[in-house]
Amino acid sequence: ADLDSVFRKLGATTLTLDLASLTIRNGTTANGGGAVRFLTPGALRLADVVVDGNAASLDGGGVYSAATTTTIERTAFTGNVGRGGGGLFATGSAVAIADSSFTASNVASQDGGALALVNGSATLTRVRVIGNTASGGQGGGLFASSVPEMNPKAVSVVDDAGNLLSSTPEGQAQGADTQKLQYVQQIEQLYTRRILDMIEPLVGVGNVKAQVS
């Protein structure tokens, strides 16, 4: 059913939406933002959130943000589908993303399989973008247009197996290896949690153990 986004903020009033420690799953909309659609001035923040399996006919399969500031921390975007920005579409927003991941087949039918950033500013810190698709456009992982603060030298590119593809300055190799290990552990924990979320409602909490390696 078309739920028209799980969370929706519209209008001209300045608002703040702070989402923390929750899972937003299987939201759908014929508009933008299958999980969250924020169209007002103000602040949007996601912390310790899983945005999974949402779909939008327009931009932002997971999240659509036109907020003044968009802050995303320790959040995982997986399996979301939209027109532009399968996981996240942000326009005219000061975007700050840290310690988060866009993995497990976020898909855009146009640009930005994982995320699309348009006409704003962006700071991405320790963000993993792996295994996403822009089926009919550019930027299978990241599409950025008119984002002057984004420094290409601060972007690391990895393949579907987590192997670093972009060059790493000598002396930073050990740090890259540590980050790769941390990423693998994060993905293992994410999929373990997803398995438990599917099975525990059937057999009861505490009656199943799952391990991903």
Short mmCIF file of C-alpha atoms in Angstrom, two decimals:
data_model
loop_
_atom_site.label_atom_id
_atom_site.label_comp_id
_atom_site.label_asym_id
_atom_site.label_seq_id
_atom_site.Cartn_x
_atom_site.Cartn_y
_atom_site.Cartn_z
CA ALA A 1 0.00 0.00 0.00
CA ASP A 2 1.12 3.56 -0.61
CA LEU A 3 1.85 4.89 2.85
CA ASP A 4 3.03 8.21 1.37
CA SER A 5 6.24 8.04 3.43
CA VAL A 6 6.57 6.77 6.98
CA PHE A 7 7.64 10.20 8.28
CA ARG A 8 6.57 13.32 6.42
CA LYS A 9 7.21 17.01 7.15
CA LEU A 10 5.66 19.60 4.83
CA GLY A 11 4.96 23.33 4.84
CA ALA A 12 6.82 26.60 5.30
CA THR A 13 7.24 26.46 9.09
CA THR A 14 10.75 25.81 10.40
CA LEU A 15 10.76 22.38 12.00
CA THR A 16 13.15 19.86 13.53
CA LEU A 17 12.82 16.11 13.04
CA ASP A 18 15.15 13.96 15.14
CA LEU A 19 14.96 10.20 14.52
CA ALA A 20 17.12 7.92 16.67
CA SER A 21 17.59 4.22 17.38
CA LEU A 22 14.91 2.81 15.13
CA THR A 23 14.34 0.86 11.91
CA ILE A 24 12.28 2.36 9.07
CA ARG A 25 11.33 -0.43 6.69
CA ASN A 26 9.04 -1.01 3.68
CA GLY A 27 7.66 2.52 3.38
CA THR A 28 6.31 3.41 -0.08
CA THR A 29 5.19 6.59 -1.78
CA ALA A 30 4.24 7.86 -5.22
CA ASN A 31 6.20 11.02 -4.31
CA GLY A 32 9.73 11.33 -2.89
CA GLY A 33 11.13 9.78 0.28
CA GLY A 34 9.79 6.28 0.89
CA ALA A 35 10.84 6.37 4.55
CA VAL A 36 11.23 10.10 5.27
CA ARG A 37 10.17 13.16 3.27
CA PHE A 38 11.24 16.51 4.76
CA LEU A 39 10.29 19.53 2.67
CA THR A 40 10.44 22.39 5.18
CA PRO A 41 13.20 24.70 6.42
CA GLY A 42 14.80 23.34 9.57
CA ALA A 43 16.85 20.38 10.68
CA LEU A 44 16.61 16.68 9.88
CA ARG A 45 18.73 14.26 11.91
CA LEU A 46 18.99 10.47 11.77
CA ALA A 47 21.15 8.70 14.36
CA ASP A 48 21.52 4.93 14.82
CA VAL A 49 18.78 4.29 12.27
CA VAL A 50 18.32 1.50 9.71
CA VAL A 51 16.57 2.65 6.52
CA ASP A 52 15.71 -0.58 4.73
CA GLY A 53 13.58 -1.68 1.81
CA ASN A 54 11.73 1.58 1.17
CA ALA A 55 10.59 2.76 -2.27
CA ALA A 56 9.64 6.07 -3.89
CA SER A 57 8.40 6.73 -7.40
CA LEU A 58 10.27 10.05 -7.35
CA ASP A 59 13.58 11.04 -5.71
CA GLY A 60 14.89 9.58 -2.46
CA GLY A 61 13.95 5.93 -2.19
CA GLY A 62 14.86 6.03 1.48
CA VAL A 63 15.04 9.71 2.47
CA TYR A 64 14.23 12.94 0.65
CA SER A 65 15.51 16.06 2.39
CA ALA A 66 15.15 19.73 1.55
CA ALA A 67 15.97 20.67 5.14
CA THR A 68 18.35 23.51 5.91
CA THR A 69 20.62 20.93 7.55
CA THR A 70 20.61 17.16 7.13
CA THR A 71 22.68 15.21 9.67
CA ILE A 72 23.10 11.44 9.42
CA GLU A 73 25.12 9.50 11.99
CA ARG A 74 25.68 5.75 12.39
CA THR A 75 22.88 4.98 9.98
CA ALA A 76 22.59 2.16 7.43
CA PHE A 77 20.75 2.50 4.11
CA THR A 78 19.98 -0.87 2.51
CA GLY A 79 17.74 -2.04 -0.30
CA ASN A 80 15.97 1.27 -1.02
CA VAL A 81 14.70 2.19 -4.50
CA GLY A 82 13.97 5.61 -6.00
CA ARG A 83 14.32 7.75 -9.11
CA GLY A 84 17.31 9.83 -8.00
CA GLY A 85 19.21 8.90 -4.84
CA GLY A 86 18.17 5.35 -4.07
CA GLY A 87 19.11 5.73 -0.41
CA LEU A 88 19.18 9.51 0.08
CA PHE A 89 18.30 12.52 -2.05
CA ALA A 90 19.16 15.93 -0.59
CA THR A 91 18.59 19.27 -2.30
CA GLY A 92 19.62 22.72 -1.10
CA SER A 93 20.73 21.23 2.20
CA ALA A 94 23.93 21.34 4.26
CA VAL A 95 24.50 17.59 4.53
CA ALA A 96 26.79 15.96 7.11
CA ILE A 97 27.06 12.16 7.06
CA ALA A 98 29.35 10.26 9.44
CA ASP A 99 30.01 6.61 10.32
CA SER A 100 27.21 5.43 8.05
CA SER A 101 26.79 3.02 5.15
CA PHE A 102 24.91 2.75 1.86
CA THR A 103 25.06 -0.92 0.95
CA ALA A 104 23.10 -3.97 -0.16
CA SER A 105 21.62 -2.72 -3.42
CA ASN A 106 20.17 0.72 -3.05
CA VAL A 107 18.93 1.47 -6.58
CA ALA A 108 18.15 4.66 -8.51
CA SER A 109 16.48 4.59 -11.89
CA GLN A 110 18.36 7.80 -12.71
CA ASP A 111 21.35 9.34 -10.87
CA GLY A 112 22.93 8.35 -7.55
CA GLY A 113 22.33 4.70 -6.70
CA ALA A 114 23.21 5.30 -3.05
CA LEU A 115 22.87 9.05 -2.65
CA ALA A 116 22.33 12.15 -4.74
CA LEU A 117 23.34 15.58 -3.43
CA VAL A 118 22.14 18.63 -5.34
CA ASN A 119 22.65 22.37 -4.81
CA GLY A 120 23.95 22.33 -1.26
CA SER A 121 27.03 21.43 0.74
CA ALA A 122 28.23 18.05 1.94
CA THR A 123 30.67 16.57 4.42
CA LEU A 124 31.05 12.78 4.37
CA THR A 125 33.20 11.20 7.09
CA ARG A 126 33.83 7.44 7.29
CA VAL A 127 30.96 6.68 4.93
CA ARG A 128 30.85 3.33 3.07
CA VAL A 129 29.13 3.15 -0.32
CA ILE A 130 29.15 -0.37 -1.77
CA GLY A 131 27.01 -2.42 -4.14
CA ASN A 132 24.56 0.26 -5.28
CA THR A 133 23.18 0.87 -8.79
CA ALA A 134 22.10 3.81 -10.94
CA SER A 135 20.37 1.83 -13.67
CA GLY A 136 19.56 4.72 -16.00
CA GLY A 137 21.92 7.51 -15.01
CA GLN A 138 25.25 8.47 -13.46
CA GLY A 139 26.88 7.70 -10.14
CA GLY A 140 26.13 4.13 -9.14
CA GLY A 141 27.29 5.09 -5.67
CA LEU A 142 27.36 8.89 -5.32
CA PHE A 143 26.03 11.64 -7.55
CA ALA A 144 26.87 15.21 -6.54
CA SER A 145 25.85 18.32 -8.45
CA SER A 146 26.79 21.85 -7.36
CA VAL A 147 28.32 20.73 -4.06
CA PRO A 148 31.44 22.94 -3.86
CA GLU A 149 32.61 21.84 -0.41
CA MET A 150 33.07 18.19 -1.43
CA ASN A 151 36.79 17.42 -1.70
CA PRO A 152 37.54 14.53 -4.10
CA LYS A 153 40.84 13.90 -2.27
CA ALA A 154 38.87 12.93 0.83
CA VAL A 155 36.80 10.29 -0.99
CA SER A 156 37.73 6.59 -0.83
CA VAL A 157 36.33 4.17 -3.38
CA VAL A 158 35.87 0.46 -2.60
CA ASP A 159 34.47 -2.42 -4.64
CA ASP A 160 31.67 -4.84 -3.73
CA ALA A 161 34.10 -6.95 -1.66
CA GLY A 162 35.32 -4.00 0.36
CA ASN A 163 38.65 -3.70 -1.48
CA LEU A 164 40.04 -0.18 -1.68
CA LEU A 165 40.15 0.96 -5.30
CA SER A 166 41.25 4.57 -4.90
CA SER A 167 44.87 5.37 -4.16
CA THR A 168 45.98 5.54 -0.55
CA PRO A 169 48.96 7.74 0.38
CA GLU A 170 51.91 5.81 1.78
CA GLY A 171 51.75 5.82 5.56
CA GLN A 172 47.96 5.67 5.56
CA ALA A 173 47.77 2.04 4.39
CA GLN A 174 47.52 0.67 7.90
CA GLY A 175 44.68 3.04 8.67
CA ALA A 176 42.89 1.95 5.50
CA ASP A 177 43.22 -1.71 6.55
CA THR A 178 41.75 -0.88 9.96
CA GLN A 179 38.85 0.97 8.38
CA LYS A 180 38.20 -1.95 6.03
CA LEU A 181 38.07 -4.36 8.97
CA GLN A 182 35.69 -2.07 10.82
CA TYR A 183 33.49 -1.87 7.75
CA VAL A 184 33.36 -5.67 7.36
CA GLN A 185 32.40 -6.00 11.03
CA GLN A 186 29.68 -3.37 10.56
CA ILE A 187 28.20 -5.26 7.62
CA GLU A 188 28.31 -8.56 9.53
CA GLN A 189 26.46 -6.96 12.44
CA LEU A 190 23.91 -5.39 10.10
CA TYR A 191 23.05 -8.68 8.40
CA THR A 192 22.98 -10.55 11.69
CA ARG A 193 20.42 -8.04 12.96
CA ARG A 194 18.35 -8.36 9.78
CA ILE A 195 18.27 -12.17 10.11
CA LEU A 196 17.14 -11.90 13.72
CA ASP A 197 14.47 -9.35 12.78
CA MET A 198 13.00 -11.85 10.31
CA ILE A 199 13.18 -15.01 12.44
CA GLU A 200 12.53 -13.83 16.02
CA PRO A 201 8.86 -12.93 15.36
CA LEU A 202 8.34 -16.59 14.34
CA VAL A 203 10.23 -18.43 17.08
CA GLY A 204 10.43 -15.85 19.87
CA VAL A 205 13.12 -13.47 21.12
CA GLY A 206 16.14 -15.34 22.46
CA ASN A 207 15.27 -18.60 20.73
CA VAL A 208 17.53 -18.11 17.70
CA LYS A 209 21.19 -17.31 17.22
CA ALA A 210 22.64 -15.86 14.02
CA GLN A 211 26.20 -15.22 12.91
CA VAL A 212 27.44 -13.76 9.62
CA SER A 213 31.05 -14.04 8.51
#
